[in-house]
Coordinates of C-alpha atoms and ligand atoms in Angstrom, one line a residue:
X232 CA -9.2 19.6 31.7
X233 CA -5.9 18.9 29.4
X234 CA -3.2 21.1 28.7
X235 CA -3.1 20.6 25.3
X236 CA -5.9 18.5 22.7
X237 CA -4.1 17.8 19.3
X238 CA -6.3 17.6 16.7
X239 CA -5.1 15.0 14.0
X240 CA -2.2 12.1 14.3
X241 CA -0.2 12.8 11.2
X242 CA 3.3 13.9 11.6
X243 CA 2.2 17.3 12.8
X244 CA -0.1 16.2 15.5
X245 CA 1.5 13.0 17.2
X246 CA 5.2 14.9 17.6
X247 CA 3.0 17.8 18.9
X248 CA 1.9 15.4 21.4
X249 CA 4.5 13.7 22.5
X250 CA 6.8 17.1 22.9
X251 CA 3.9 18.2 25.1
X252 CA 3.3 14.9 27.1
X253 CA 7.6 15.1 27.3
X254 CA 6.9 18.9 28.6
X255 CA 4.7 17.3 31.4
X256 CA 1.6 18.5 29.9
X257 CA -1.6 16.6 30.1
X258 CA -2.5 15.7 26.9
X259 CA -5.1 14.3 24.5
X260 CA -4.7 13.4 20.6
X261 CA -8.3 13.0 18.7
X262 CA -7.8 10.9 14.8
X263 CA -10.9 10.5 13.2
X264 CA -9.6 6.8 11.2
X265 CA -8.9 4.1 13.2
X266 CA -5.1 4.1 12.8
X267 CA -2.9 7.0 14.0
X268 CA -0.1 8.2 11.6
X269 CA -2.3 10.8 8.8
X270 CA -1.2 11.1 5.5
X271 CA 2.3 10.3 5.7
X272 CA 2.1 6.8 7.4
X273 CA -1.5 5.6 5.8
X274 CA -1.8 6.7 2.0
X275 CA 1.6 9.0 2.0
X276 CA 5.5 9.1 2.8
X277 CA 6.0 5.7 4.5
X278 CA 3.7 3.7 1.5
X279 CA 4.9 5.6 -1.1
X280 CA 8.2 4.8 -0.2
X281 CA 7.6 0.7 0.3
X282 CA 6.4 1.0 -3.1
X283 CA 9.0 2.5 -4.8
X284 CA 11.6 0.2 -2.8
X285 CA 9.9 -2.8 -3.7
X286 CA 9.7 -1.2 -8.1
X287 CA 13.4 -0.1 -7.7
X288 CA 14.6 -3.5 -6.7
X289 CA 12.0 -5.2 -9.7
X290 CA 13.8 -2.8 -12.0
X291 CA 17.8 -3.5 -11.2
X292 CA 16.4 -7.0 -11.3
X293 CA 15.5 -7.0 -15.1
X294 CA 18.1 -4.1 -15.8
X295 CA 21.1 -4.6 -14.2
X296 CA 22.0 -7.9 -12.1
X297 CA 22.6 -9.2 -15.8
X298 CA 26.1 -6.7 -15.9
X299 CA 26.5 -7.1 -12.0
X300 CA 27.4 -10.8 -13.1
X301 CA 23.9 -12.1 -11.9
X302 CA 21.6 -13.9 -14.2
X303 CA 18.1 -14.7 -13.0
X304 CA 15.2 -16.5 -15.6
X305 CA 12.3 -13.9 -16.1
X306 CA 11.8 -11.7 -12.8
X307 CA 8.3 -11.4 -12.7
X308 CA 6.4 -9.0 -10.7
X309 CA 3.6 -10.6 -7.8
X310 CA 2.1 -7.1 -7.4
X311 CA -0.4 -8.6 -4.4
X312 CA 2.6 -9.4 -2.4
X313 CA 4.4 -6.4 -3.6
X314 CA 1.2 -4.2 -1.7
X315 CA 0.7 -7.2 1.1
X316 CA 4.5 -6.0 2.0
X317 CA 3.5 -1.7 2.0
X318 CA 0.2 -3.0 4.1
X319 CA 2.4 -4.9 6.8
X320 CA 5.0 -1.5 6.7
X321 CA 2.3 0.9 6.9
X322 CA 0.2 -0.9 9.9
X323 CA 3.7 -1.5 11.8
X324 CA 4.6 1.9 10.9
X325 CA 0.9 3.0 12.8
X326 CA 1.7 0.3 15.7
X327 CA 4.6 2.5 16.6
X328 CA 2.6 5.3 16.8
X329 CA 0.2 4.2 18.9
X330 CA 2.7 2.9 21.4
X331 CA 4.8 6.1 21.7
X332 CA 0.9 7.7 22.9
X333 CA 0.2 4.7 25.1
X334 CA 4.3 5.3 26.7
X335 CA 3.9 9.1 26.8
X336 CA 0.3 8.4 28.7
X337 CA -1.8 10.6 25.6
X338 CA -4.7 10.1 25.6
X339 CA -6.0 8.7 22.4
X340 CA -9.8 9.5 21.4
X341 CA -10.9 8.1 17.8
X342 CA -13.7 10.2 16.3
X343 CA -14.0 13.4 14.5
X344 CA -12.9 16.4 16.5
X345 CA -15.0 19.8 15.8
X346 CA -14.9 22.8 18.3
X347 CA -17.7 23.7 20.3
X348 CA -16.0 26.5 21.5
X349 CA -12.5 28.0 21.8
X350 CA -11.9 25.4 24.5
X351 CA -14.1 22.2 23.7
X352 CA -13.8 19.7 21.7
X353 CA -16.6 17.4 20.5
X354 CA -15.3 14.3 19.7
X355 CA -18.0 12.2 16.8
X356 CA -17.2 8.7 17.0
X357 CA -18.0 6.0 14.7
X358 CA -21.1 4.7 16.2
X359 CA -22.7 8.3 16.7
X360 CA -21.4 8.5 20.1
X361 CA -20.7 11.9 21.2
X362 CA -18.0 13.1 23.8
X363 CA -16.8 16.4 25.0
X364 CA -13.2 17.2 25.6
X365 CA -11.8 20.8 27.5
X366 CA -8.2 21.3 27.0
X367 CA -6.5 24.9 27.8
X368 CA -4.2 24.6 24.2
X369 CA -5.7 23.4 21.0
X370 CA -3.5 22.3 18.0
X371 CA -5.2 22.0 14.8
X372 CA -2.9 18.9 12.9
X373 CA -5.7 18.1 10.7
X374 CA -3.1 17.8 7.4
X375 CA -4.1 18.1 3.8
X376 CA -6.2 16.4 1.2
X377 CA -5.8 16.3 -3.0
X378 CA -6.4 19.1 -5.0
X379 CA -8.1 19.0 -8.5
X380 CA -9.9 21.3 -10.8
X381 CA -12.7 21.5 -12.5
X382 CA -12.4 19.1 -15.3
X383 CA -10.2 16.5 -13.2
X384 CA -12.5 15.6 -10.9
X385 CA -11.0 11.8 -9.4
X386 CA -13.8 9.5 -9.4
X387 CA -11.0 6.9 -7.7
X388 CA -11.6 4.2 -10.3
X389 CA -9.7 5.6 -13.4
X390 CA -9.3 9.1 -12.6
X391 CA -7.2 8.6 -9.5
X392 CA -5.3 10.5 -6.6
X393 CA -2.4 9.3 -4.9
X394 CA -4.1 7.6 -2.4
X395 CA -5.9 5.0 -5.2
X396 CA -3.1 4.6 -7.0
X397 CA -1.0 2.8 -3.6
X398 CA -3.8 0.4 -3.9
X399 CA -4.0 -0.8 -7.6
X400 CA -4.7 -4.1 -8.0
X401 CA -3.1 -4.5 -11.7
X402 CA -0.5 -2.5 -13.2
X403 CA -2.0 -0.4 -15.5
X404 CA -0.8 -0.9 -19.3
X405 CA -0.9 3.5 -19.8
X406 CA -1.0 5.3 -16.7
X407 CA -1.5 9.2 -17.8
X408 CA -0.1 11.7 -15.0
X409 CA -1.5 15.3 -14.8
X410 CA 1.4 17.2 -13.0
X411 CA 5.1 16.6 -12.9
X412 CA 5.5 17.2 -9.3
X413 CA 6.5 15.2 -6.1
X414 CA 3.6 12.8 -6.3
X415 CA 3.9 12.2 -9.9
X416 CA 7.4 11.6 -10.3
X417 CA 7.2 9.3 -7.8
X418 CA 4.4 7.6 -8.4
X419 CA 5.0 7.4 -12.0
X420 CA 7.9 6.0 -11.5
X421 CA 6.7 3.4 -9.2
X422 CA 4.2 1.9 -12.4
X423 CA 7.0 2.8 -14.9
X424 CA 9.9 0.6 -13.3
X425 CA 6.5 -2.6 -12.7
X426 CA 6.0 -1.9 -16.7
X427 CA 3.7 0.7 -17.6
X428 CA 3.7 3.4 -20.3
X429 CA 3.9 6.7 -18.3
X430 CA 2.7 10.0 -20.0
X431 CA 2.9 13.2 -17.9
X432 CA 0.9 15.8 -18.5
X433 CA 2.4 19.4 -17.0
X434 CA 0.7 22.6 -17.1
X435 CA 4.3 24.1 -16.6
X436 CA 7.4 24.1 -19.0
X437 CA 9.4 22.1 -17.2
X438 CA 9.2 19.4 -14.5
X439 CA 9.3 20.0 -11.2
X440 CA 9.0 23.7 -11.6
X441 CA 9.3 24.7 -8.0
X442 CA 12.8 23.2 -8.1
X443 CA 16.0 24.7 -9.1
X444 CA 15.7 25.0 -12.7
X445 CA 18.7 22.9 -13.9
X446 CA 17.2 19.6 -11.5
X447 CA 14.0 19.8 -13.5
X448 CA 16.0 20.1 -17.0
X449 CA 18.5 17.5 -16.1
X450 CA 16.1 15.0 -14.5
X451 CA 13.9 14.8 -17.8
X452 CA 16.8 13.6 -19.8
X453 CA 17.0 10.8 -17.4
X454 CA 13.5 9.8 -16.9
X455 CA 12.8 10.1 -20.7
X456 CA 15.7 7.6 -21.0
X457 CA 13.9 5.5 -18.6
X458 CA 10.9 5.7 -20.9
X459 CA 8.6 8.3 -19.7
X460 CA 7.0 10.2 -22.2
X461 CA 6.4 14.3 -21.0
X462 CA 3.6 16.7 -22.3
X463 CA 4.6 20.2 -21.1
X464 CA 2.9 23.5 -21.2
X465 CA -1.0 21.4 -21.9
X466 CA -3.5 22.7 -19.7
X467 CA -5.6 19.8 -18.8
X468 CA -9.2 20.7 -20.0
X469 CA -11.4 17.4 -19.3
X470 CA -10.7 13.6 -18.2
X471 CA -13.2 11.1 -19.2
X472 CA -13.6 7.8 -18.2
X473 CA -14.2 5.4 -20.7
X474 CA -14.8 2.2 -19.2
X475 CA -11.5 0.5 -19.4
X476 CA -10.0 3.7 -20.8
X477 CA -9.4 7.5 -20.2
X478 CA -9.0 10.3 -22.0
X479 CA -7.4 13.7 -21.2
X480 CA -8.1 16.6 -23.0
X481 CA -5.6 19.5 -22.9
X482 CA -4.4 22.8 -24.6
X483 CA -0.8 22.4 -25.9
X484 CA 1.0 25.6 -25.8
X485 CA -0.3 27.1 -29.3
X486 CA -4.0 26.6 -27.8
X487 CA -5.0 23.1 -30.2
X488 CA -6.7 21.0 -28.1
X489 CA -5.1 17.0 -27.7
X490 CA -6.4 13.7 -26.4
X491 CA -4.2 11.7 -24.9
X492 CA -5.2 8.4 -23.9
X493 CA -4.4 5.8 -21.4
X494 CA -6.2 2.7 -18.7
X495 CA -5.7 4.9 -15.5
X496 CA -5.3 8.7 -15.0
X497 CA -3.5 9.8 -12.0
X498 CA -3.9 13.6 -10.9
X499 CA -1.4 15.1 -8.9
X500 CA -1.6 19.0 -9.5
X501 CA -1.4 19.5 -5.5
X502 CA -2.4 19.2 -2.1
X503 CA -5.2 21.8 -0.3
X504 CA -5.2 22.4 3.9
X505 CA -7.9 20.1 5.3
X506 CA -10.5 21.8 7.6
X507 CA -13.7 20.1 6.8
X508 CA -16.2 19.5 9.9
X509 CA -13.6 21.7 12.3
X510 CA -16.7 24.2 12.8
X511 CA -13.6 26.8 13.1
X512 CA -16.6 29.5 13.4
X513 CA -17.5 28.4 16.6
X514 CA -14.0 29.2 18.0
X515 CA -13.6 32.2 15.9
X516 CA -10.9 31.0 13.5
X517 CA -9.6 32.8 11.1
X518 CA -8.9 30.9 8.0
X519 CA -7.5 32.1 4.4
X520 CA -9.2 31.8 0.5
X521 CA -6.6 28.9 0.4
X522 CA -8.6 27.0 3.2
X523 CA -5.2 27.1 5.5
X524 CA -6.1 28.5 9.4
X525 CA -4.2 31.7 9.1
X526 CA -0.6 32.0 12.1
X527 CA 1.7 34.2 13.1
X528 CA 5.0 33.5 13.5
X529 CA 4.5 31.4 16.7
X530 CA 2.2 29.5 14.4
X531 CA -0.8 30.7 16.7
X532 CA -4.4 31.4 15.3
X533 CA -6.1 34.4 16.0
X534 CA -7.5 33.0 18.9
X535 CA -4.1 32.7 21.4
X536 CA -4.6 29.5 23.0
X537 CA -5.2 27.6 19.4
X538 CA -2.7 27.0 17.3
X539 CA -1.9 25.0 13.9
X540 CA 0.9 23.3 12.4
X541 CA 1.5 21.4 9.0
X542 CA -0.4 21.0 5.7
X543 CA -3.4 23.1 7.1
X544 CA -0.6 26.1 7.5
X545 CA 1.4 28.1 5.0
X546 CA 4.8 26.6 3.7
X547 CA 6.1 23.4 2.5
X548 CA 3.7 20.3 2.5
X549 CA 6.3 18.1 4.2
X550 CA 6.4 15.2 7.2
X551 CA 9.3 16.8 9.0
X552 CA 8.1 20.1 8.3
X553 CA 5.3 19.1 10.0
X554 CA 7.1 17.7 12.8
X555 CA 9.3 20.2 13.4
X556 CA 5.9 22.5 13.8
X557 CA 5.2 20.5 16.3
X558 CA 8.0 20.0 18.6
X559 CA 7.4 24.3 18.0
X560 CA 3.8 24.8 19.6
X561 CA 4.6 22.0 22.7
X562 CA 7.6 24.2 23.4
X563 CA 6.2 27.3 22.9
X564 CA 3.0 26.3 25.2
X565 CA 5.3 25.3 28.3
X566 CA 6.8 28.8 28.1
X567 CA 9.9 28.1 26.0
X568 CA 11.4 29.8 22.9
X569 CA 11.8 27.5 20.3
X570 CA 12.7 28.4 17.0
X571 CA 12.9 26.7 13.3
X572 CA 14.3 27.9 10.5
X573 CA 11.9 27.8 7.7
X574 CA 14.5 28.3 5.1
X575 CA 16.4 25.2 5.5
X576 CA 13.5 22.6 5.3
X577 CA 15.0 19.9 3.0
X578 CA 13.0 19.0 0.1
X579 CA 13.4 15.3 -1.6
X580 CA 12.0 12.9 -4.5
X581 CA 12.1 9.9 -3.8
X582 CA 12.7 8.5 -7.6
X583 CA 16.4 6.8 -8.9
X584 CA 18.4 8.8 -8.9
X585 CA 16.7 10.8 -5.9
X586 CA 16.5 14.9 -5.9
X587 CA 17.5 16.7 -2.8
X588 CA 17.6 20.4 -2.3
X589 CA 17.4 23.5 0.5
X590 CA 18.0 27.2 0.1
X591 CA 17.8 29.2 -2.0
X592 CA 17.1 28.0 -6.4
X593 CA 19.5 30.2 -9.1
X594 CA 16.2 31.8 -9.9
X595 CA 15.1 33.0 -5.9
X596 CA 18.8 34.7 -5.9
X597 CA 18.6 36.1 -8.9
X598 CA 15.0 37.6 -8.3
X599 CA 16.3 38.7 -4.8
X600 CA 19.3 40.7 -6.8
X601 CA 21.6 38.6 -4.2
X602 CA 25.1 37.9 -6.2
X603 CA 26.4 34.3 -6.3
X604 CA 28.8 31.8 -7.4
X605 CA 28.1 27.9 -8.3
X606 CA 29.8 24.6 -8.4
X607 CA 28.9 22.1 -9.7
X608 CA 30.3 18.6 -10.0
X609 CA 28.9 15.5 -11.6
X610 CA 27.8 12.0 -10.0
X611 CA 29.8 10.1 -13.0
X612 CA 33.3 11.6 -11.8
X613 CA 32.8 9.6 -8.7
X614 CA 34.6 6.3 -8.3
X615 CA 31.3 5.2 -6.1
X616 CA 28.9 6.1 -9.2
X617 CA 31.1 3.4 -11.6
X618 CA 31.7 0.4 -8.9
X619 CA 27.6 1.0 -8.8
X620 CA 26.6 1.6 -11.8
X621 CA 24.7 5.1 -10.8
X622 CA 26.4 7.4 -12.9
X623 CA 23.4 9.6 -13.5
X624 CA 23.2 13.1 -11.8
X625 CA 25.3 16.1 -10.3
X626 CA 25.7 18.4 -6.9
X627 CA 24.8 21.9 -7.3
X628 CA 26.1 24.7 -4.7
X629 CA 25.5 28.1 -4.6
X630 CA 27.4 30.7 -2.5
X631 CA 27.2 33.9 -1.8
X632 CA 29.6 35.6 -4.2
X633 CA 31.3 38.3 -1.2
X634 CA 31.3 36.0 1.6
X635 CA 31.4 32.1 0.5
X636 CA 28.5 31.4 2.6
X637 CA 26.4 28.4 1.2
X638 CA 23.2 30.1 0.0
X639 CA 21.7 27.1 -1.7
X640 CA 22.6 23.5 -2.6
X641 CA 20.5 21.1 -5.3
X642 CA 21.3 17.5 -6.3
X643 CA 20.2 14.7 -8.1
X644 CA 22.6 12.0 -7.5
X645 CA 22.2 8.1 -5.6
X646 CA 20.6 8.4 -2.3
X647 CA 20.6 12.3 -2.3
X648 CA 17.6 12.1 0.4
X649 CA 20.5 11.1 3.1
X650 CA 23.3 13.0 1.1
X651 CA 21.1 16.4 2.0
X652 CA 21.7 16.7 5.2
X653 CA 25.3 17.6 5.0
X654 CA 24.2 20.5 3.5
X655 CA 22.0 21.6 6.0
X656 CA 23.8 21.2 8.4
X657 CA 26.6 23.5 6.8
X658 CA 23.7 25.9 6.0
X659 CA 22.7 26.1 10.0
X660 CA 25.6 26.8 10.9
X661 CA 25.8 29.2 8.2
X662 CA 29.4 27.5 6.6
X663 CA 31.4 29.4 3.4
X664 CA 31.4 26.8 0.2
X665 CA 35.1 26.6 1.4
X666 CA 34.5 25.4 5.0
X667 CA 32.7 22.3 3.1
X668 CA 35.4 21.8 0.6
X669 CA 38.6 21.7 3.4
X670 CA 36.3 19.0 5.4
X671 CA 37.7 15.3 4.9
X672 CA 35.0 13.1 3.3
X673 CA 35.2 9.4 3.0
X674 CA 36.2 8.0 -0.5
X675 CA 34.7 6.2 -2.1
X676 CA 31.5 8.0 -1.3
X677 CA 28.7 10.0 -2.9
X678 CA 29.7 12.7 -0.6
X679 CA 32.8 13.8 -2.2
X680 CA 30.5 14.7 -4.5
X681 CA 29.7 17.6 -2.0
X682 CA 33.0 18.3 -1.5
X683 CA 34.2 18.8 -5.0
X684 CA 30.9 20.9 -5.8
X685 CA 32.2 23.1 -3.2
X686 CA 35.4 23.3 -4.6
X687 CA 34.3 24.0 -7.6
X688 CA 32.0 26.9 -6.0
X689 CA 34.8 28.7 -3.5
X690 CA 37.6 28.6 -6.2
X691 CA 36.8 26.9 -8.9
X692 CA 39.2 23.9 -8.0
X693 CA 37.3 20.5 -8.3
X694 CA 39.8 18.2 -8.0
X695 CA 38.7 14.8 -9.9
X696 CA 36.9 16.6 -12.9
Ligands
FAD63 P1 -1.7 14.6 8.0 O1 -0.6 13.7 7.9 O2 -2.5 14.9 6.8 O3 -2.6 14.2 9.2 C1 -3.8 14.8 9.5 C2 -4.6 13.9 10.3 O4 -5.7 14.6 10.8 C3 -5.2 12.8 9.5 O5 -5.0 11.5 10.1 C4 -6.7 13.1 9.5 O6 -7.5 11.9 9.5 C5 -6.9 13.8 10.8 N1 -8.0 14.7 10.9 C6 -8.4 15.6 10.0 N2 -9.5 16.3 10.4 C7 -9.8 15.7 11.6 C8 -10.9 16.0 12.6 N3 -11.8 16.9 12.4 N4 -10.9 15.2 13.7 C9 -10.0 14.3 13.9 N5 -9.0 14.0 13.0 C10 -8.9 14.7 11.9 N6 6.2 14.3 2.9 C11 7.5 14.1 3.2 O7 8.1 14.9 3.9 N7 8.2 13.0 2.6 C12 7.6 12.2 1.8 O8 8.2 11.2 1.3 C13 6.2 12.4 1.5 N8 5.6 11.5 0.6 C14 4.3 11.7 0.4 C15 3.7 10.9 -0.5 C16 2.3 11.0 -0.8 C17 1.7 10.1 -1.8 C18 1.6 12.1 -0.2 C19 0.1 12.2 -0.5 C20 2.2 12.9 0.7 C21 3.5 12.8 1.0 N9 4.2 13.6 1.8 C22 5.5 13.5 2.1 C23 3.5 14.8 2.5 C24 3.2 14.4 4.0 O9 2.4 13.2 4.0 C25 2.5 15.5 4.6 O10 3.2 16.7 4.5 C26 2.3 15.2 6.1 O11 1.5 14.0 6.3 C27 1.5 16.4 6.8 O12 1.4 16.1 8.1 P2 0.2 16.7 9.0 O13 0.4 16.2 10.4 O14 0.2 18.2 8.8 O15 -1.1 16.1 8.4
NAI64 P1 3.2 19.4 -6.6 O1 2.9 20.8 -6.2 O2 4.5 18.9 -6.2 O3 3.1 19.3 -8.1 C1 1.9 19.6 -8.8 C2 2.3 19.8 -10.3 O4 1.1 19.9 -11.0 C3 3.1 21.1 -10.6 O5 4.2 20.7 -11.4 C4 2.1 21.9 -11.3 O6 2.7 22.8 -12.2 C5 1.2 20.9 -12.0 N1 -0.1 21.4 -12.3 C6 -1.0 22.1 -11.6 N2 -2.1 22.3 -12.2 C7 -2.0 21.6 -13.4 C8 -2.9 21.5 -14.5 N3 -4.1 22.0 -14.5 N4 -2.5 20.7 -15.5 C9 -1.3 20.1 -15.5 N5 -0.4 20.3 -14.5 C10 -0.8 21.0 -13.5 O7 2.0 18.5 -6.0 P2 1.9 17.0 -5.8 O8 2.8 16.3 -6.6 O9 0.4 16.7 -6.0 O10 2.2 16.8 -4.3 C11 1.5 17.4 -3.3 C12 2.3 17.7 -2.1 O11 2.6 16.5 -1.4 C13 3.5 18.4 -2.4 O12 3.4 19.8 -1.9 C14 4.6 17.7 -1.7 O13 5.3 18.6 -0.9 C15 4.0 16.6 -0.9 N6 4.7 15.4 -1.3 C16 6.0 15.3 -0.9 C17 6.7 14.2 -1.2 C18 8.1 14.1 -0.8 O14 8.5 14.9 0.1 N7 8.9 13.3 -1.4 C19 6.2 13.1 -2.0 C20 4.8 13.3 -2.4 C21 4.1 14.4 -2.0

């Protein structure tokens, strides 16, 4: 009998298991593949992120060693070494996972979980072997797969998902995009910077519509200077492959149907909650017409001693959102009161420059009827941004307009993912825009551009602009 099974290794489901192992809990960890790590370390964050490394030094390469004072003859791209390099990151990336179970003493069982009851687990393994596991805490981590609709369906040659197109084996001469989210910003910018056309295909009128309004309208300038090439308000009707070709078929916003064509057509128009072969039934739990296994706030089912963190739950489809869920049900199993704060999960793309935001969007305050002041201070006043030559982008902060206190804060500026955190720390501990703007930050940095955004948000005082 184990304290707690964890269904699923992803993000979710190995910190859930190592926070209970930590706990003194004996526990168990089934992963259906045959490396632990789920989405984010196998076909999500970590190769993602190798990729767009490996694209972003190709690019400043052919773009901008020249000005640096560095002259190289033709840079060319060796795109098998450029994937042999994310294939040795990812499987060290999984190594590291599999010895923090074997240090924390998890057990590890590779096969497909499914409940026989509220209590036992059958484990399906690859060669038809079946095994039965009883723990007294279940914790559904089983993650999230790509979403499509009807029309879009991937048939993972030409009409591809995320996880496809980490694995191209040529760099396609048009890759078309449906959705200008996370994944196709990123990814699209991955093949953009190697060489390929990029055409993005976006339902909404704006990228990145989730976002803060102004990142979405700012970053377009920047990425259609980079080349990319935007098709907003089409709803995608049809892809076809064509052989060596697609074609998209969409409704532009006055309802005239387009064809846009290209070699490869990634679609990226979301992720759903993964629950396939679960048999939840058999347990009695509840799940919701989105697929996601329906918590409270304790991120228990309906049935008290399962419970369910990450993609297959409500809220933001992130790793450390994920993590953080998990660290939550080990601690709340042993009898503590943990607590997250679901309001100040950073948010990040990964493109150049990156996009970092938490809190609250101008829109979200203004729906909320909550009164505000902004500052806002841009990346090319900083001395940093010129001695690098990233000059592109700008800190947004939003404050409550009564009491100063930091309500929101979006940027797109150099190496904003790491720049972010600032913020939420300031946010958790629930700091006024002026708190920020009297704190002594190191010059040259990105970070004063923090400071001078909140400057410009307490009083309106930047000081360098
Ligand atoms: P997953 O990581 O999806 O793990 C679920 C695991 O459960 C899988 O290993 C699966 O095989 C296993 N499983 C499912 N069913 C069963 C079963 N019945 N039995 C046994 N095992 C089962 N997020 C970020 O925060 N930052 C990023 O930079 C980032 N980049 C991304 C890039 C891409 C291309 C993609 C697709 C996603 C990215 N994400 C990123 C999102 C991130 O990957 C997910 O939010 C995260 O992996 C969710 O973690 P999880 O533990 O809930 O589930
Ligand atoms: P997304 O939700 O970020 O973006 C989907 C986009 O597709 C939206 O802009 C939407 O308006 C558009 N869309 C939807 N239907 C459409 C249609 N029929 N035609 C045209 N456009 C349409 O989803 P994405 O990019 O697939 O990413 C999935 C998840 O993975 C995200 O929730 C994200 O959190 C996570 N992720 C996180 C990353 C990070 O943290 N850096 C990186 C990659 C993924």
């Amino acid at each position: 009998m184990y304290d707690v099974i964890v269904i699923g290794s992803g993000p979710g489901g190995y910190v859930a298991a190592i926070r209970s192992a930590q706990l003194g809990m004996k526990t168990a960890i089934v992963e259906k593949y045959s490396t632990l790590g789920g989405t984010c370390l196998n076909v999500g964050c970590i190769p993602s992120k190798a990729l767009l490394d490996s694209s972003e030094h190709y690019h400043n390469a052919t773009h901008t060693f020249k000005t640096h004072g560095i002259d190289i003859e033709n840079p060319k791209v060796n795109l098998k070494q450029m994937m042999t390099r994310k294939d040795e990151v990812i499987s060290q990336t999984c190594d590291g996972v599999k010895y923090l179970m074997d240090k924390n003493k998890i057990e590890v069982f590779h096969g497909i979980g499914s409940f026989v009851n509220s209590t036992t687990i059958q484990v399906l393994s690859d060669d038809k072997k079946k095994k039965n596991i009883e723990g007294k805490n279940i914790i559904i981590a089983t993650g999230s797969k790509p979403n499509y609709f009807p029309g879009m369906e991937p048939d993972k040659k030409r009409i591809i998902t995320s996880t496809e197109a980490l694995k191209l084996k040529e760099i396609p001469v048009k890759m078309l995009v449906i959705g200008a989210g996370v994944i196709g910003l990123e990814l699209g910018s991955v093949y953009k910077r190697l060489g390929s056309q990029v055409e993005v295909i976006e339902f909404a009128p704006q990228i990145l519509p989730t976002m803060d309004l102004s990142i979405g309208k700012d970053f377009s300038k920047i990425l259609k200077k980079e080349g990319f090439k935007f098709h907003l308000e089409h709803r995608v009707q049809k892809v076809e492959n064509k052989g060596k070709k697609v074609i998209v078929k969409a409704l532009n916003k006055k309802g005239v149907e387009v064809e846009i064509e290209g070699d490869y057509c990634l679609v990226a128009v979301g992720r759903k909650a993964f629950t396939a072969g679960l048999h939840l039934k058999n347990a009695g739990i509840d799940s919701n017409e989105r697929g996601q296994i329906v918590v409270n706030e304790h991120l228990q089912s309906n049935v008290p001693n399962i419970y369910a963190i990450g993609d297959v739950v409500r809220g933001a489809m992130l790793a450390h959102k994920a993590e953080e869920e998990g660290v939550y049900a080990a601690e709340f199993i042993s009898g503590q009161k943990p607590h997250i704060n679901h309001n100040l999960i950073p948010g990040v793309v990964y493109t150049w420059p990156e996009i970092a935001a938490v809190g609250k969007t101008e829109q979200e305050l203004i729906a909320d009827k909550i009164e505000f002041k902004s500052g806002i201070f841009p990346i090319r006043a900083l001395g940093r941004a010129r001695a690098s030559m990233d000059t592109n982008g700008m800190v947004k902060i939003l404050a409550d307009k009564e009491t100063d206190e930091i309500l929101g804060v979006h940027m797109i500026a150099p190496r904003a993912a790491d720049l972010i955190m600032e913020a939420v720390t300031a946010m958790e501990y629930r700091a006024s825009a002026e708190d920020l703007a009297r704190i002594c930050h190191p010059h040259p940095t990105y970070t004063e551009a923090i400071k001078e955004a909140a400057l410009a948000a307490t009083e309106n005082r930047p000081l360098h602009i």
